[in-house]
XYZ file of C-alpha atoms in Angstrom:
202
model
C -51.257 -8.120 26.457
C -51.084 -5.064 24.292
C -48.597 -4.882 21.698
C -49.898 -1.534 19.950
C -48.591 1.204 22.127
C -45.005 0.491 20.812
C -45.234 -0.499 17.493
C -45.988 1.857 13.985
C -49.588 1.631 13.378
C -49.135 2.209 10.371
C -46.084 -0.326 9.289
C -49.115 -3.147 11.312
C -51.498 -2.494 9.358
C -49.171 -3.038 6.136
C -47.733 -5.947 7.273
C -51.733 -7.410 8.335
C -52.261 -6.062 4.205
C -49.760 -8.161 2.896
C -49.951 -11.480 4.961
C -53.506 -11.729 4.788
C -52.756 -11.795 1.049
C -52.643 -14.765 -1.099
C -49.813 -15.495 -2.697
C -47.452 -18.277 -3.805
C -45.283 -17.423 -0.573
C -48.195 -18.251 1.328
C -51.106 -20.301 -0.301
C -49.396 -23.768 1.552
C -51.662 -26.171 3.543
C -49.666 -27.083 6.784
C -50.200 -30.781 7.621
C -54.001 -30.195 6.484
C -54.203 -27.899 9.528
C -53.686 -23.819 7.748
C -54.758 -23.085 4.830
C -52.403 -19.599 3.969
C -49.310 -20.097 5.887
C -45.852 -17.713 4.935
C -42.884 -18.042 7.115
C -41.503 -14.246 8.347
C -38.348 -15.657 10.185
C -36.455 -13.887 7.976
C -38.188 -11.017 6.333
C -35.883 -7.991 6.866
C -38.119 -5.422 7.872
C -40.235 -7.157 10.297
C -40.490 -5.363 13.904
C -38.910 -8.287 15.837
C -36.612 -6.624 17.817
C -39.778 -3.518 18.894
C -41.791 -6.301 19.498
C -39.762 -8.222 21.714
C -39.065 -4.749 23.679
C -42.689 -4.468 24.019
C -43.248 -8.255 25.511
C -40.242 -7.509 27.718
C -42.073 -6.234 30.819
C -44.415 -9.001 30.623
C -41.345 -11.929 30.139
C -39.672 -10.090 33.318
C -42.791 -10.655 35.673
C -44.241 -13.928 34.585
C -41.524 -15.876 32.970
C -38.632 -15.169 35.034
C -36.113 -13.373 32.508
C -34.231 -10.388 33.386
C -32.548 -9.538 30.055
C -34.549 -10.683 26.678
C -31.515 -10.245 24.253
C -29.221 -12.064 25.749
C -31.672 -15.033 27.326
C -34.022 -15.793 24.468
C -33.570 -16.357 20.488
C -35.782 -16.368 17.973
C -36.411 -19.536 16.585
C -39.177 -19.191 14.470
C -41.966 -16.678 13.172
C -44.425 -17.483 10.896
C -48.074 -15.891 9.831
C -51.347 -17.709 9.520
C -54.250 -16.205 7.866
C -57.630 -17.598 8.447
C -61.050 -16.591 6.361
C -64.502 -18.693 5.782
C -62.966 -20.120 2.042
C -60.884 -22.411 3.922
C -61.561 -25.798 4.227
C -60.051 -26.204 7.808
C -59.530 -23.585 10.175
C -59.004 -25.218 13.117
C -55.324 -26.223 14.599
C -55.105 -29.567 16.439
C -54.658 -29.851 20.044
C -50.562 -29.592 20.265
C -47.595 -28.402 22.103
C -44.677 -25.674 19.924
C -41.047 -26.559 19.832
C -40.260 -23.874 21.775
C -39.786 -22.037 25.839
C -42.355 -19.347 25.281
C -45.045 -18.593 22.186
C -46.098 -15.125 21.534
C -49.281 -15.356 19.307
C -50.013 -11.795 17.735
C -52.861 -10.970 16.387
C -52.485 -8.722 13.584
C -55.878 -8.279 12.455
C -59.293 -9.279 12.379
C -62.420 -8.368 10.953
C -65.561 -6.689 12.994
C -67.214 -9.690 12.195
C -65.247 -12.595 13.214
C -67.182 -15.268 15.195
C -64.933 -18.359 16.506
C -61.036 -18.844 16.284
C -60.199 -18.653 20.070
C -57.492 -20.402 21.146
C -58.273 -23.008 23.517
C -55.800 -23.768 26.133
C -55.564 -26.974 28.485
C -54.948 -26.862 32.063
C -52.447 -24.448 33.627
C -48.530 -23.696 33.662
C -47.665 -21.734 36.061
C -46.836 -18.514 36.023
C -44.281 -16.562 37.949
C -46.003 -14.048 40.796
C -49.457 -15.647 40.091
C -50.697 -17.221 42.871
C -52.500 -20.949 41.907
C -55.877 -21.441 42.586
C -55.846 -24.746 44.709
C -59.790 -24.999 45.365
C -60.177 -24.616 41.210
C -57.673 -27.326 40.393
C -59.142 -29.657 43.332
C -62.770 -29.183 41.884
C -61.121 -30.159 38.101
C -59.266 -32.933 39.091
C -62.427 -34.334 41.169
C -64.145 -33.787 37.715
C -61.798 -36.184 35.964
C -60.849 -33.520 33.632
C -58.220 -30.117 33.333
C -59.641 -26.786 33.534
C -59.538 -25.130 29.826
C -59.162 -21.188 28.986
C -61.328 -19.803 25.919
C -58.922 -16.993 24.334
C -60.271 -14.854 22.130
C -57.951 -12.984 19.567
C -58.123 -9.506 19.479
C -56.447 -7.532 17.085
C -52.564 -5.361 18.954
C -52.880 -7.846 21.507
C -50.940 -11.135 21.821
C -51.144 -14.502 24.325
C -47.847 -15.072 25.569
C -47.514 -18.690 27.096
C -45.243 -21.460 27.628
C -44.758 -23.742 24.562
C -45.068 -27.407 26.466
C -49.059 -25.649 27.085
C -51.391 -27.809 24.855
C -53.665 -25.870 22.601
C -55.450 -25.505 19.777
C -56.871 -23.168 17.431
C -61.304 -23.592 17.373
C -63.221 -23.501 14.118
C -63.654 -19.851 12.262
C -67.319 -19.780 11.909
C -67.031 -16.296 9.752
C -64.914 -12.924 9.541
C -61.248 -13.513 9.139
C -58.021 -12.928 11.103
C -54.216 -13.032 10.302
C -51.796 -13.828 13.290
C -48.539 -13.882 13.641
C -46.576 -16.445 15.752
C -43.194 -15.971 17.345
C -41.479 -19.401 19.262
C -38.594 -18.237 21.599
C -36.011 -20.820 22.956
C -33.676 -19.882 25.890
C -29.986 -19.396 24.859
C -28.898 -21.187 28.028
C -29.233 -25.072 26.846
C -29.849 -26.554 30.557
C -32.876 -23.949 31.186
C -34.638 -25.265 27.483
C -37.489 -27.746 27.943
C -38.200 -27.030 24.187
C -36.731 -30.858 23.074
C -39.430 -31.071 20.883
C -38.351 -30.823 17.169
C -41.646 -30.724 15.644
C -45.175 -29.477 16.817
C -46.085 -32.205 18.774
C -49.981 -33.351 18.635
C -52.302 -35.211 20.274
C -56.005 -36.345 19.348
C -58.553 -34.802 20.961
């Protein structure tokens, strides 16, 4: 979904500036997986709040929550930056420590080739109706049905955070996301047990 239409162009376009800068706040290598990493969880002037009024149409339909404020809490934001000097810039296949995973891009140059987001199998969503005759064919194939998602630059994937993923190699351009892990306020609704991001080898 689109995240643009209710945010300051011109505060995203500062904020894509400054992440996608290196600094000493963010030139930290994440278990050898990101290469410029900052956390934002508590950077004052960040839009949280506009952008969580933005997702909120699309957290009502799909994810069953009827008031965002007083159902879900931040529990962490962060910003990656990816660019061809890396060394790495892929993410291993893993779940996040959280209900729901908004992954905003905040920009990305003309000429990025790779960095989709690959996603594994399904979690279902409320009001979208399951594809049975898909799922039969994968699971006759001995395998889960993956989703390619490419990252676009005012939109942001919104998914479950028990949904394996991973981030695919950068072959060139750059792009700077940021990534925003929700838990549910009410304890016995939280699957997010998880304390860490949890992996798995590929």
């Amino acid at each position: 979904m689109t995240l643009c239409d209710g945010l300051d162009q011109e505060k995203l376009r500062q904020w894509a500036h400054e992440l996608s800068q290196i600094n000493p706040l963010n030139a930290f290598h994440e278990d050898g997986e990101y290469a410029f990493y900052r956390n934002i969880r508590d950077e004052p002037d960040f839009p949280f709040a506009r952008i969580l009024n933005a997702l909120e149409p699309t957290l009502k339909k799909y994810f069953e929550i009827r008031n965002v404020e007083e159902e879900l809490r931040l529990d962490d934001a962060f910003c990656i930056h990816y660019n061809t000097d890396q060394h790495d810039t892929t993410g291993k296949k893993h779940m996040d420590p959280s209900d729901i995973t908004v992954n905003f891009c905040l920009e990305r140059s003309a000429d990025l080739v790779g960095s989709h987001v690959l996603f594994f199998g399904e979690k279902q969503l409320t009001g979208v109706k399951r594809n049975e005759d898909s799922a039969d064919k994968s699971n006759q194939n001995g395998g889960c049905k993956q989703y390619l998602v490419a990252q676009e630059a005012g939109f942001a994937t919104v998914h479950y955070g028990g949904h394996w993923h991973q981030t695919m190699e950068l072959k060139h351009g750059r792009r700077t996301n940021v990534v925003l892990t929700y838990c549910f306020t009410d304890p016995s609704k939280s699957e997010a047990s998880r304390t860490c991001y949890a992996t798995k080898a590929t």
